[in-house]
Short mmCIF file of C-alpha atoms in Angstrom, two decimals:
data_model
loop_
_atom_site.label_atom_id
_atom_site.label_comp_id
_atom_site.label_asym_id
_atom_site.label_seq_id
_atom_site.Cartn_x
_atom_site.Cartn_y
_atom_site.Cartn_z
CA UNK A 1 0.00 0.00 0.00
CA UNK A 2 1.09 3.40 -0.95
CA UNK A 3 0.44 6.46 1.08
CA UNK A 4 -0.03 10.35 0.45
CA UNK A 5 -0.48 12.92 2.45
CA UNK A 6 -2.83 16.41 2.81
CA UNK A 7 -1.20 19.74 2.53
CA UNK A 8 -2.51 22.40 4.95
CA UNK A 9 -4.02 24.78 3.16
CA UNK A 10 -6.52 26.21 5.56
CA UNK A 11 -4.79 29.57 5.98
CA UNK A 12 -6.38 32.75 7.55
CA UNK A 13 -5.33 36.25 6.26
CA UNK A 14 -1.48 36.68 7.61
CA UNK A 15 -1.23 32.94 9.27
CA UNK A 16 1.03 31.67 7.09
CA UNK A 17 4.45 30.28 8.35
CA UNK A 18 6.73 29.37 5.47
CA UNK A 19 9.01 27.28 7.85
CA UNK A 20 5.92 25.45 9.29
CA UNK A 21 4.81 23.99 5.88
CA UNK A 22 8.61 23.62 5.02
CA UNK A 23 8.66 21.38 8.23
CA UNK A 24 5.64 19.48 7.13
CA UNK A 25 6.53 18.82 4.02
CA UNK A 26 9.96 17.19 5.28
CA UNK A 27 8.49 15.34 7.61
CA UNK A 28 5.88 13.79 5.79
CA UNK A 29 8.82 12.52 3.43
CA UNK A 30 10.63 11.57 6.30
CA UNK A 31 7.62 9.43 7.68
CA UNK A 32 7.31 7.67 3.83
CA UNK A 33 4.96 9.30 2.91
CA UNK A 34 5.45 9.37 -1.28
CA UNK A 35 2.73 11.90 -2.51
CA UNK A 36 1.34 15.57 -1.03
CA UNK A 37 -2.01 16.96 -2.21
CA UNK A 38 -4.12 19.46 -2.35
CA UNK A 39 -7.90 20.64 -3.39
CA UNK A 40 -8.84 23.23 -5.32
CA UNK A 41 -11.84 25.83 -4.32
CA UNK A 42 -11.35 28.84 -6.09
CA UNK A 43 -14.72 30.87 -4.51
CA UNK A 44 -15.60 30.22 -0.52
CA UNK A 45 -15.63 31.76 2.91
CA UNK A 46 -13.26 29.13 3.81
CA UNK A 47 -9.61 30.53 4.06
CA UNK A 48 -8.32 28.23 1.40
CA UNK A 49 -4.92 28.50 -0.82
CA UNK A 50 -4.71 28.03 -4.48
CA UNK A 51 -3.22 24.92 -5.24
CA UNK A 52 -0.78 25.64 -8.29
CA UNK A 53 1.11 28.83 -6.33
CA UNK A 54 0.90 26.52 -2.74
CA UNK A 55 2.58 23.78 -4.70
CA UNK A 56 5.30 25.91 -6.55
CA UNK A 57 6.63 26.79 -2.92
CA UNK A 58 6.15 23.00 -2.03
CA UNK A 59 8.39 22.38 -4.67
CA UNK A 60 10.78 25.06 -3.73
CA UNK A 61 10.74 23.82 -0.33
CA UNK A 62 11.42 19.41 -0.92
CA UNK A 63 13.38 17.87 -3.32
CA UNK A 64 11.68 14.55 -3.83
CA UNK A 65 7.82 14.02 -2.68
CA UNK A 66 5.48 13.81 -5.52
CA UNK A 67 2.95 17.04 -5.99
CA UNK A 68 -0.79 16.79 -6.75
CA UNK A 69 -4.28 18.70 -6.99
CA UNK A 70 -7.50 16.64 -6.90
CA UNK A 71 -8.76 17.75 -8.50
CA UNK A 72 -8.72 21.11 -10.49
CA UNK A 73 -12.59 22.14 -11.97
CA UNK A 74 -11.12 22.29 -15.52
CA UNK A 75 -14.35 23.88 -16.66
CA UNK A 76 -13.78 26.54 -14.72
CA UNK A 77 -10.73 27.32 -16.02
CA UNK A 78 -9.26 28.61 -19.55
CA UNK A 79 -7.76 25.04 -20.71
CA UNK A 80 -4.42 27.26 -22.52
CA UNK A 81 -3.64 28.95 -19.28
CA UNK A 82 -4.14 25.99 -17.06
CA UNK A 83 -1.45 23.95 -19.55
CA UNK A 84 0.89 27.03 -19.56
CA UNK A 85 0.33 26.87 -15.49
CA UNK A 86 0.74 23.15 -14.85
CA UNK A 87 3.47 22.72 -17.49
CA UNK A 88 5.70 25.58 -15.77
CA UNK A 89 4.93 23.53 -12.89
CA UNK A 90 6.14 20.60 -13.96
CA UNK A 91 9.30 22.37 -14.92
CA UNK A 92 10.61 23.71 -11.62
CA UNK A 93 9.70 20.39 -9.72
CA UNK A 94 11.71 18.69 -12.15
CA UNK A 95 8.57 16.72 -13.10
CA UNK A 96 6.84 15.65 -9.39
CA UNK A 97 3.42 17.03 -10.31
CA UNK A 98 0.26 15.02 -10.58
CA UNK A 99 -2.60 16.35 -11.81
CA UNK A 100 -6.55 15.82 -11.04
CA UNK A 101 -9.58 16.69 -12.79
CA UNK A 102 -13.16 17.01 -12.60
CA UNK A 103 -16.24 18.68 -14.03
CA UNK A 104 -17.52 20.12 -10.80
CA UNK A 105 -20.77 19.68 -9.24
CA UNK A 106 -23.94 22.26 -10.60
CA UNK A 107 -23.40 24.25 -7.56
CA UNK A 108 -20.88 25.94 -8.38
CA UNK A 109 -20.99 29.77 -9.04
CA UNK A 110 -20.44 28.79 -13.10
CA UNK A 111 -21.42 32.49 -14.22
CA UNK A 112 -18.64 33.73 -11.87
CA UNK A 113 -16.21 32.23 -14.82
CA UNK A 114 -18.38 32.82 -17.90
CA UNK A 115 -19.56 29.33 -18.12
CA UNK A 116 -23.36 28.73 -18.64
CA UNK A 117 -24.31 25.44 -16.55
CA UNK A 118 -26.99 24.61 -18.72
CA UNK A 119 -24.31 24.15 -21.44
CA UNK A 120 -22.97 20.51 -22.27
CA UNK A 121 -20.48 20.52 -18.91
CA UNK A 122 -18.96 16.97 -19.70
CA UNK A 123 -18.15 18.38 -24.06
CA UNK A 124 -16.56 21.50 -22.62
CA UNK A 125 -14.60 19.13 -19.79
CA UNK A 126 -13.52 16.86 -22.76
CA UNK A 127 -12.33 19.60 -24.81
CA UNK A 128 -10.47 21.10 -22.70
CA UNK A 129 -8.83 18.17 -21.72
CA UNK A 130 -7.71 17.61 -25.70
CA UNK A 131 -6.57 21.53 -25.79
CA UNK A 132 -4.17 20.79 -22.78
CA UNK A 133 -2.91 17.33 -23.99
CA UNK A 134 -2.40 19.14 -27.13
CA UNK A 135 -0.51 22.07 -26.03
CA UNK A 136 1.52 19.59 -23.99
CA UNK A 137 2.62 17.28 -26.92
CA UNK A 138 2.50 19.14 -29.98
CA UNK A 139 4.67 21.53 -31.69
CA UNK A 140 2.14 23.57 -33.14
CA UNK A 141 -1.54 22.84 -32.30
CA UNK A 142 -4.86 23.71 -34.71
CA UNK A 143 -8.00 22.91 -33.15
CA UNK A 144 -12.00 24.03 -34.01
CA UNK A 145 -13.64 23.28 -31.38
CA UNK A 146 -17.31 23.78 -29.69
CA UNK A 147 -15.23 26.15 -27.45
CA UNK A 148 -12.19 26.95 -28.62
CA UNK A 149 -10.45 27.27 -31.49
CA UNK A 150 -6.70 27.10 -31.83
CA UNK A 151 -4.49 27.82 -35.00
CA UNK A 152 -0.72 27.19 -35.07
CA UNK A 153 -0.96 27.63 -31.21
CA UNK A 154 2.28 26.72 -29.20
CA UNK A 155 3.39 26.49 -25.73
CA UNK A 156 6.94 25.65 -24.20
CA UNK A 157 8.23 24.58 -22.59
CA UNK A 158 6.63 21.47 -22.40
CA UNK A 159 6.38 19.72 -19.10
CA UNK A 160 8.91 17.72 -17.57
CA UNK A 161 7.43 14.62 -17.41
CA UNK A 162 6.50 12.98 -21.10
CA UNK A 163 4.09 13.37 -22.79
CA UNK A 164 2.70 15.58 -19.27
CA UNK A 165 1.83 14.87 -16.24
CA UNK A 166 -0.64 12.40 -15.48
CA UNK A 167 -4.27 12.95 -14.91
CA UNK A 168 -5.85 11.46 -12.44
CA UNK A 169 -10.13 11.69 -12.64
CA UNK A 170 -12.22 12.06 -9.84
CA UNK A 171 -16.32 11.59 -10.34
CA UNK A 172 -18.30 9.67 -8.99
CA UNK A 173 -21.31 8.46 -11.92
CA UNK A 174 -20.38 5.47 -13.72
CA UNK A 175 -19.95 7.73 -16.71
CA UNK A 176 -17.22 9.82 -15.20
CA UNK A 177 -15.54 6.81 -14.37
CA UNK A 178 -15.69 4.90 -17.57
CA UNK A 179 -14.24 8.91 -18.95
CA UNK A 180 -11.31 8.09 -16.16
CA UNK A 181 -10.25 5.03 -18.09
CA UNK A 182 -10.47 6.57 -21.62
CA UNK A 183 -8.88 9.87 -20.71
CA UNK A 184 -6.93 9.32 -17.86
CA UNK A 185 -3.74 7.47 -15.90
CA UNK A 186 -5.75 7.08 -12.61
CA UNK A 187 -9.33 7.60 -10.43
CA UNK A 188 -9.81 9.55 -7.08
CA UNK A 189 -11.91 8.78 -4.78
CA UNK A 190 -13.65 11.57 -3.20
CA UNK A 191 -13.44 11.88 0.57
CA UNK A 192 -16.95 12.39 0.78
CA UNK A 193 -17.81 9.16 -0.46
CA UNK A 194 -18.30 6.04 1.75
CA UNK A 195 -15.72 3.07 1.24
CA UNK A 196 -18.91 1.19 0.11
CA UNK A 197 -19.79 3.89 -2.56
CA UNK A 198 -15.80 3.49 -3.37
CA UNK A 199 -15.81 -0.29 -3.70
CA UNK A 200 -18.50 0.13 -6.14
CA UNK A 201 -17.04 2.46 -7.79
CA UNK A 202 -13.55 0.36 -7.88
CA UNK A 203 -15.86 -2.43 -9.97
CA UNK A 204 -16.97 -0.30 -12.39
CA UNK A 205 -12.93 1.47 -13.04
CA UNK A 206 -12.14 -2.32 -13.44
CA UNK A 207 -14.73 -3.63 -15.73
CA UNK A 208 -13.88 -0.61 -17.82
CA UNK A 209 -10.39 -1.27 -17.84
CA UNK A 210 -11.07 -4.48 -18.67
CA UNK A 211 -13.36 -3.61 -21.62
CA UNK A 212 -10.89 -1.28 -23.03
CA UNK A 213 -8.15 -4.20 -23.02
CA UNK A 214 -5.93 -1.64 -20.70
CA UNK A 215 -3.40 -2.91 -18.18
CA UNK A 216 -4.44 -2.16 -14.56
CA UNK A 217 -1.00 -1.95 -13.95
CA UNK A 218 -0.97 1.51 -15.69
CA UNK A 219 -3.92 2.75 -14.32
CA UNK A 220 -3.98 4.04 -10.23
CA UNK A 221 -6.77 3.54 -7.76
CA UNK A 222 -6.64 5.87 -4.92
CA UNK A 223 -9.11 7.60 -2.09
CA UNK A 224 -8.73 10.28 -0.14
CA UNK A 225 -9.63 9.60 3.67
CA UNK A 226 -10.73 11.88 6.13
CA UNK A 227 -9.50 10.44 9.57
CA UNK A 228 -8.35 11.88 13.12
CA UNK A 229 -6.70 9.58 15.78
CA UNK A 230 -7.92 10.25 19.20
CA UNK A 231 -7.93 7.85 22.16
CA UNK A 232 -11.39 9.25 22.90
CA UNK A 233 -13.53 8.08 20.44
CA UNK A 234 -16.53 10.58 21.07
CA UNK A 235 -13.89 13.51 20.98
CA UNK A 236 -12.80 12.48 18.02
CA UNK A 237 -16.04 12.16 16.01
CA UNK A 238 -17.15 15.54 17.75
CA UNK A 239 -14.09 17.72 16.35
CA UNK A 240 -14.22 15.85 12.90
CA UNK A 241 -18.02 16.78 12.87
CA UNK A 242 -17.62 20.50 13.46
CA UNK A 243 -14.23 20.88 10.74
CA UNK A 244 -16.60 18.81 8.37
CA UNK A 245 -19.54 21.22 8.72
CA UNK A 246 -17.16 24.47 8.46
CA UNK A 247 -15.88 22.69 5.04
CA UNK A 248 -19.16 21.46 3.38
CA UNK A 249 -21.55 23.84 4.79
CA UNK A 250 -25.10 22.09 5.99
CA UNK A 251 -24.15 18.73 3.85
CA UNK A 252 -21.35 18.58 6.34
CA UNK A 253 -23.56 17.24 8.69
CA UNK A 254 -24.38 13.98 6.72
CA UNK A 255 -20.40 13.16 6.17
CA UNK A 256 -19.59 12.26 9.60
CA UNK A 257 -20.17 8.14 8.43
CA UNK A 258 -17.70 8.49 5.80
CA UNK A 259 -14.36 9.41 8.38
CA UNK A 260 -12.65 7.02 9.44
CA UNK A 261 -12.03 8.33 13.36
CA UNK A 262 -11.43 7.05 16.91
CA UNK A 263 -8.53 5.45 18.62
CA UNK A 264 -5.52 3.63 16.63
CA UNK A 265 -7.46 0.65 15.84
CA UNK A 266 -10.90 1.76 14.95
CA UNK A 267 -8.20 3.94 11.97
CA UNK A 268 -6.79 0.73 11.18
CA UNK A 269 -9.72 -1.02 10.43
CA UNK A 270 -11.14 1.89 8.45
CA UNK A 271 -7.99 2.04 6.71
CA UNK A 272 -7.88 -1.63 6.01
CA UNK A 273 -11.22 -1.55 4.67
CA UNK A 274 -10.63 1.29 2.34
CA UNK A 275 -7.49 -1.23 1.31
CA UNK A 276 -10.13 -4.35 0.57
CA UNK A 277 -12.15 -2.09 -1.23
CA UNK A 278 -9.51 -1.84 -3.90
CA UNK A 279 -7.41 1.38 -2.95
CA UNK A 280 -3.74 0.73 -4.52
CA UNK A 281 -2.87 4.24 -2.58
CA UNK A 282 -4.68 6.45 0.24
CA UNK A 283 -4.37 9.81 0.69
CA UNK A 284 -4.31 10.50 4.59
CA UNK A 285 -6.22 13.65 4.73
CA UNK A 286 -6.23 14.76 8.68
CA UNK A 287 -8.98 18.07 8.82
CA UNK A 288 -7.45 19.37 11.55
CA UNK A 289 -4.00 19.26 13.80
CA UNK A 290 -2.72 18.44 10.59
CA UNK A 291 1.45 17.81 11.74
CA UNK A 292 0.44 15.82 15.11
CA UNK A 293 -2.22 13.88 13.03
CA UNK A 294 0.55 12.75 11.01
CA UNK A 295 2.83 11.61 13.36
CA UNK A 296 0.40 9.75 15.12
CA UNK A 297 -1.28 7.99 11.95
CA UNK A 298 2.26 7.26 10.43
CA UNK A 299 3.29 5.84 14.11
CA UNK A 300 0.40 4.18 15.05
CA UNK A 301 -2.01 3.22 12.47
CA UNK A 302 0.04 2.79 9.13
CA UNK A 303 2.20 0.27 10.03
CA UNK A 304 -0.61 -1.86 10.68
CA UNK A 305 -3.03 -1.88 8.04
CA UNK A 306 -0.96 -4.26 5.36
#
């Protein structure tokens, strides 16, 4: 089992301490952890960093844990500057970066970024997904689209890593998932999702695969988990209730069943069951005391689940 690890990125106005997340981000390589993430949520109340300017000093600051979003809401983004962004990226980590994308729910504030909802989300996700593999691999790129149209369009430097980084898909409809295994090198599962919801959704990855004659060996299964160690069980379902509500909002209240929290074993059998569910990696993703969550789960916990 392979293991990554949260990057704090809950930040209030003139709280941030570059040696704290320089610390972190040792230590969690230290510990073994192989992979640091982080989420994207570009409109909120929520003190939250950007992910691509968080991870450029991430990469400034460690020499050899992997980087990653999941996921960017490529919609909501202008596919040509998010290629020029993640490729630059990929450049001055010497190619560490991984890359997730998703279409977003219908929630989302799309008028904010000139996107009508009611247009075809999933043909504008697609096609920005073929601009950016384009730009990436391509001298010169010429593309009429639905949504944009390219002609002799260039970028460079390319990314480090070749052809680019690779895309890992999160979603959660057995559409977006058979979209994973056509488009992508990977699926995330969302933290909000039960390991039941996951193991279903780990069935339908792997009949796809399987239907597209692809290798599973070249195609990740991960899920993020939301999980606090605490010797006092109650305590620790009570604090991971309250950060959940302050991150979702109302549907907060309904997530509590998918942490996995409690004392070091009640982790390790959440953990393990996350594993049988067909998780090749798990992203530990502690919501709050982020650096003594990790010492703990890496010390007590990891070791243990296989």
């Amino acid at each position: 089992m392979h293991y990554g690890i949260s990057v704090p990125q809950l930040v209030a106005d003139g709280m941030f301490q570059p040696t704290e997340l320089r610390g972190y981000l040792d230590r969690a390589e230290e510990l073994g952890f192989e992979s640091a993430w982080m989420t994207e949520q570009l409109l909120g109340s929520s003190p939250n960093l950007s992910p691509l300017e968080t991870l450029a000093f991430a990469a400034a600051c460690n020499q050899r844990l992997r980087l990653g979003c999941a996921v960017f809401v490529t919609p909501l983004h202008n596919p040509v500057h998010l290629a020029k962004r993640i490729a630059t990226l990929d450049q001055l980590s010497r190619g560490r970066l991984e890359v997730g994308v998703g279409i977003g729910g219908r929630n989302r504030m799309f008028t904010a970024f000139d996107v009508d909802p009611d247009d075809n989300l999933v043909a504008r996700f697609t096609e920005g997904l073929q601009v950016m593999k384009a730009l990436w691999t391509q001298p010169t790129v010429d593309i009429d689209g639905q949504f944009w149209q390219l002609s002799g369009a260039a970028i460079e430097p390319k990314p480090f890593q070749k052809p680019h980084p690779p895309l890992w898909f999160g979603g959660r409809r057995p559409a977006a998932l058979r979209r994973a295994v056509r488009h992508g090198h990977g699926f995330f599962g969302a933290g909000s999702t039960t390991t039941a919801e996951f193991a279903e959704q780990v069935q339908v990855v792997r009949t796809a695969l399987a239907d597209a004659g692809r290798e599973t060996t070249n195609f990740r299964i991960v899920k993020r988990v939301y999980i606090a160690v605490d010797d006092d069980a109650d305590r620790a379902r009570s604090r991971m209730s309250e950060v959940l509500i302050t991150q979702y909002g109302a549907y907060g209240k309904s997530l509590l069943p998918v942490a996995v929290c409690g004392p070091p074993a009640a982790c390790i059998e959440g953990l393990r069951e996350v594993a049988a569910a067909g998780a090749e990696m798990i992203l530990i993703n502690p919501l709050f005391d982020s650096a003594a969550q990790m010492e703990r789960i890496a010390a007590e916990v990891l070791p243990h689940v296989g």
